[in-house]
Structure formats: C-alpha cells, structure tokens
PDB file of C-alpha atoms in Angstrom:
ATOM      1  CA  MET A  14     205.248  88.539  96.330  1.00 49.00           C
ATOM      2  CA  ARG A  15     204.981  88.727 100.137  1.00 50.00           C
ATOM      3  CA  THR A  16     201.748  90.686  99.894  1.00 50.00           C
ATOM      4  CA  ALA A  17     200.272  87.944  97.721  1.00 48.00           C
ATOM      5  CA  ILE A  18     201.232  85.254 100.260  1.00 51.00           C
ATOM      6  CA  VAL A  19     199.848  87.315 103.127  1.00 50.00           C
ATOM      7  CA  GLY A  20     196.674  87.875 101.178  1.00 52.00           C
ATOM      8  CA  ALA A  21     196.306  84.192 100.433  1.00 51.00           C
ATOM      9  CA  VAL A  22     196.858  83.285 104.134  1.00 51.00           C
ATOM     10  CA  LEU A  23     194.339  85.884 105.320  1.00 51.00           C
ATOM     11  CA  SER A  24     191.805  84.755 102.677  1.00 51.00           C
ATOM     12  CA  THR A  25     192.136  81.201 103.898  1.00 52.00           C
ATOM     13  CA  ALA A  26     191.803  82.320 107.510  1.00 51.00           C
ATOM     14  CA  LEU A  27     188.685  84.347 106.625  1.00 49.00           C
ATOM     15  CA  ALA A  28     187.117  81.366 104.821  1.00 49.00           C
ATOM     16  CA  GLY A  29     187.824  79.240 107.891  1.00 50.00           C
ATOM     17  CA  LEU A  30     186.194  81.894 110.187  1.00 46.00           C
ATOM     18  CA  ILE A  31     183.102  82.010 107.952  1.00 47.00           C
ATOM     19  CA  ALA A  32     182.904  78.236 107.647  1.00 48.00           C
ATOM     20  CA  GLY A  33     183.192  77.993 111.457  1.00 48.00           C
ATOM     21  CA  ALA A  34     180.485  80.635 111.810  1.00 43.00           C
ATOM     22  CA  ALA A  35     178.120  78.518 109.872  1.00 44.00           C
ATOM     23  CA  GLN A  36     178.579  75.724 112.445  1.00 49.00           C
ATOM     24  CA  ALA A  37     178.261  77.850 115.613  1.00 53.00           C
ATOM     25  CA  ASP A  38     174.942  79.134 116.963  1.00 63.00           C
ATOM     26  CA  ALA A  39     175.992  82.507 118.293  1.00 70.00           C
ATOM     27  CA  VAL A  40     178.779  83.357 115.860  1.00 87.00           C
ATOM     28  CA  THR A  41     177.659  86.081 113.426  1.00 93.00           C
ATOM     29  CA  PRO A  42     179.379  86.425 110.059  1.00 95.00           C
ATOM     30  CA  ILE A  43     180.369  90.024 109.244  1.00 96.00           C
ATOM     31  CA  VAL A  44     181.056  90.918 105.588  1.00 95.00           C
ATOM     32  CA  GLN A  45     182.024  94.498 104.688  1.00 95.00           C
ATOM     33  CA  PRO A  46     183.082  94.380 100.967  1.00 95.00           C
ATOM     34  CA  ASP A  47     182.947  98.098 100.688  1.00 96.00           C
ATOM     35  CA  GLN A  48     185.563  98.300 103.478  1.00 95.00           C
ATOM     36  CA  GLY A  49     187.634  95.418 102.215  1.00 96.00           C
ATOM     37  CA  ARG A  50     187.148  93.089 105.171  1.00 96.00           C
ATOM     38  CA  GLY A  51     185.093  90.396 106.768  1.00 96.00           C
ATOM     39  CA  GLY A  52     185.031  88.232 109.824  1.00 96.00           C
ATOM     40  CA  ILE A  53     182.923  87.123 112.715  1.00 96.00           C
ATOM     41  CA  GLY A  54     181.123  88.482 115.760  1.00 97.00           C
ATOM     42  CA  LEU A  55     181.281  86.223 118.850  1.00 97.00           C
ATOM     43  CA  SER A  56     178.765  85.882 121.649  1.00 96.00           C
ATOM     44  CA  HIS A  57     179.756  86.597 125.274  1.00 96.00           C
ATOM     45  CA  ASP A  58     180.328  82.859 125.998  1.00 95.00           C
ATOM     46  CA  GLU A  59     182.465  82.463 122.927  1.00 95.00           C
ATOM     47  CA  THR A  60     184.433  85.604 123.831  1.00 96.00           C
ATOM     48  CA  ALA A  61     185.080  84.232 127.289  1.00 96.00           C
ATOM     49  CA  ALA A  62     186.216  80.886 125.826  1.00 95.00           C
ATOM     50  CA  VAL A  63     188.583  82.741 123.510  1.00 95.00           C
ATOM     51  CA  ALA A  64     189.955  84.800 126.412  1.00 96.00           C
ATOM     52  CA  ASP A  65     190.627  81.666 128.428  1.00 96.00           C
ATOM     53  CA  GLY A  66     192.185  79.656 125.512  1.00 95.00           C
ATOM     54  CA  PRO A  67     195.300  79.791 123.338  1.00 94.00           C
ATOM     55  CA  LEU A  68     193.851  81.751 120.399  1.00 92.00           C
ATOM     56  CA  PRO A  69     195.030  85.272 121.402  1.00 94.00           C
ATOM     57  CA  ALA A  70     198.621  83.992 121.663  1.00 93.00           C
ATOM     58  CA  LEU A  71     198.352  81.963 118.482  1.00 92.00           C
ATOM     59  CA  LEU A  72     197.120  84.944 116.585  1.00 91.00           C
ATOM     60  CA  THR A  73     200.101  86.934 117.510  1.00 90.00           C
ATOM     61  CA  GLU A  74     202.436  84.100 116.598  1.00 91.00           C
ATOM     62  CA  PHE A  75     201.272  84.383 113.036  1.00 91.00           C
ATOM     63  CA  VAL A  76     200.395  88.037 112.707  1.00 92.00           C
ATOM     64  CA  PRO A  77     202.780  90.638 114.224  1.00 92.00           C
ATOM     65  CA  SER A  78     201.128  92.809 116.899  1.00 89.00           C
ATOM     66  CA  ASN A  79     201.846  95.957 114.898  1.00 90.00           C
ATOM     67  CA  ARG A  80     199.551  94.503 112.163  1.00 94.00           C
ATOM     68  CA  ILE A  81     196.587  93.926 114.554  1.00 94.00           C
ATOM     69  CA  GLY A  82     194.216  96.779 115.433  1.00 94.00           C
ATOM     70  CA  ALA A  83     192.131  96.987 118.555  1.00 95.00           C
ATOM     71  CA  GLY A  84     188.876  98.856 118.616  1.00 95.00           C
ATOM     72  CA  LEU A  85     188.478  99.759 122.311  1.00 96.00           C
ATOM     73  CA  ARG A  86     185.268 100.852 123.983  1.00 96.00           C
ATOM     74  CA  PRO A  87     185.333 104.458 125.281  1.00 94.00           C
ATOM     75  CA  ASP A  88     185.066 103.141 128.857  1.00 96.00           C
ATOM     76  CA  THR A  89     187.965 100.735 128.463  1.00 96.00           C
ATOM     77  CA  GLN A  90     190.527 100.370 131.281  1.00 96.00           C
ATOM     78  CA  ILE A  91     193.263  99.469 128.710  1.00 96.00           C
ATOM     79  CA  TYR A  92     195.882 102.165 128.181  1.00 93.00           C
ATOM     80  CA  HIS A  93     196.050 103.747 124.756  1.00 90.00           C
ATOM     81  CA  ASP A  94     198.257 106.740 124.035  1.00 89.00           C
ATOM     82  CA  PRO A  95     197.139 110.029 122.409  1.00 88.00           C
ATOM     83  CA  GLN A  96     198.130 108.620 118.968  1.00 82.00           C
ATOM     84  CA  GLY A  97     195.644 105.727 119.491  1.00 81.00           C
ATOM     85  CA  ARG A  98     198.285 103.019 120.006  1.00 86.00           C
ATOM     86  CA  VAL A  99     197.077 100.332 122.354  1.00 91.00           C
ATOM     87  CA  HIS A 100     199.507  99.141 125.023  1.00 90.00           C
ATOM     88  CA  ALA A 101     198.065  95.733 125.864  1.00 93.00           C
ATOM     89  CA  SER A 102     198.143  92.197 124.661  1.00 93.00           C
ATOM     90  CA  MET A 103     195.488  90.643 122.487  1.00 94.00           C
ATOM     91  CA  ARG A 104     194.476  88.553 125.458  1.00 96.00           C
ATOM     92  CA  ASP A 105     193.953  91.751 127.533  1.00 97.00           C
ATOM     93  CA  VAL A 106     191.714  93.215 124.833  1.00 97.00           C
ATOM     94  CA  VAL A 107     189.572  90.026 124.623  1.00 97.00           C
ATOM     95  CA  SER A 108     189.555  89.462 128.414  1.00 98.00           C
ATOM     96  CA  GLU A 109     188.363  92.900 129.143  1.00 98.00           C
ATOM     97  CA  ALA A 110     185.343  92.348 126.880  1.00 98.00           C
ATOM     98  CA  ALA A 111     184.697  88.921 128.461  1.00 98.00           C
ATOM     99  CA  GLN A 112     184.719  90.408 131.957  1.00 98.00           C
ATOM    100  CA  HIS A 113     181.472  92.377 131.137  1.00 98.00           C
ATOM    101  CA  SER A 114     178.292  90.461 131.458  1.00 97.00           C
ATOM    102  CA  ASP A 115     177.215  91.420 127.901  1.00 97.00           C
ATOM    103  CA  GLY A 116     180.748  91.772 126.540  1.00 97.00           C
ATOM    104  CA  SER A 117     181.909  90.250 123.258  1.00 97.00           C
ATOM    105  CA  ILE A 118     184.297  90.824 120.403  1.00 97.00           C
ATOM    106  CA  ALA A 119     184.221  91.037 116.621  1.00 97.00           C
ATOM    107  CA  VAL A 120     187.250  89.935 114.665  1.00 96.00           C
ATOM    108  CA  LEU A 121     187.700  91.294 111.145  1.00 97.00           C
ATOM    109  CA  VAL A 122     190.323  90.212 108.563  1.00 96.00           C
ATOM    110  CA  ASN A 123     191.347  93.165 106.310  1.00 96.00           C
ATOM    111  CA  VAL A 124     192.349  92.870 102.700  1.00 95.00           C
ATOM    112  CA  PRO A 125     196.050  93.846 102.731  1.00 94.00           C
ATOM    113  CA  GLY A 126     196.323  97.618 102.263  1.00 93.00           C
ATOM    114  CA  SER A 127     192.719  98.388 102.827  1.00 94.00           C
ATOM    115  CA  HIS A 128     193.240  99.561 106.460  1.00 94.00           C
ATOM    116  CA  GLY A 129     196.822 100.787 106.368  1.00 94.00           C
ATOM    117  CA  THR A 130     199.160  98.206 107.687  1.00 94.00           C
ATOM    118  CA  ARG A 131     196.521  96.402 109.831  1.00 94.00           C
ATOM    119  CA  LEU A 132     195.646  92.900 108.753  1.00 95.00           C
ATOM    120  CA  ILE A 133     193.272  92.113 111.585  1.00 95.00           C
ATOM    121  CA  ASP A 134     191.078  94.240 113.770  1.00 96.00           C
ATOM    122  CA  VAL A 135     189.490  93.145 117.048  1.00 96.00           C
ATOM    123  CA  TYR A 136     186.608  95.231 118.338  1.00 97.00           C
ATOM    124  CA  GLN A 137     185.291  95.207 121.874  1.00 97.00           C
ATOM    125  CA  ARG A 138     181.523  95.322 122.350  1.00 97.00           C
ATOM    126  CA  TRP A 139     179.463  95.720 125.523  1.00 97.00           C
ATOM    127  CA  GLY A 140     176.743  97.840 127.086  1.00 89.00           C
TER     128      GLY A 140
END
C-alpha cells in the first residue's frame, strides 16, 4: 500500500516536472523508460536559482535523504566515502554545480524499486 502511495506521489511530481519543462526555455525533459525513470535537466541559470531557493530543503522534507541519490562529478569537492555514500546536503550538491560557470543538474524521479531504494537522483553536470 505504501509503495502504491509513494508511486502515485512520484508520478504526480514527475508529471509536474515535465509540464514545467514544457513552459521553460532551458529545461530539458529526460525520459528513460528502459531505466524506469524520467525527469528534467536544468540550465546553469536554473540550477543557480534552485541552489539559492527553497527547493533543496523542500525536497528533503518530502523524500528522506536516504532515498535520494547524488551523481557527483569525478572532480567534486563533496566528500563521499568508499561505499559511495555522499556526506552532504542536497543544497550542497546543487550549489557545487551552480558554482561552475557551465554547471547544471539533472533531476530524475525513479519508479519505486527500479534503482534500489532511491526515489530521486540528482546528477551534477559541468565541464
């Protein structure tokens, strides 16, 4: 039952992300049905706006941090242990990308169970 509720909430969130992507110029929809996920890629300016706004904190209010994955760049300054666990807040992950002149993020919502326990993945992109 809980999985169905989480799936419905994430599906609604994904629909909202894609609908918002249709209205924004630089937002790029990302759909990966073979991997059971979809989401959006943000421009540098949008990434900077997210880093400066309430969205990273709001995200972790609704989705526990242990259900959010972070795809870090190899040259990241964020600490991650040998098991790949990231020791930083979502704001830190987004802000680090925004600090690069060409930095941006991609946010993907995963179908429950398709990527282990992760429901959302945030990937850094630059250089």
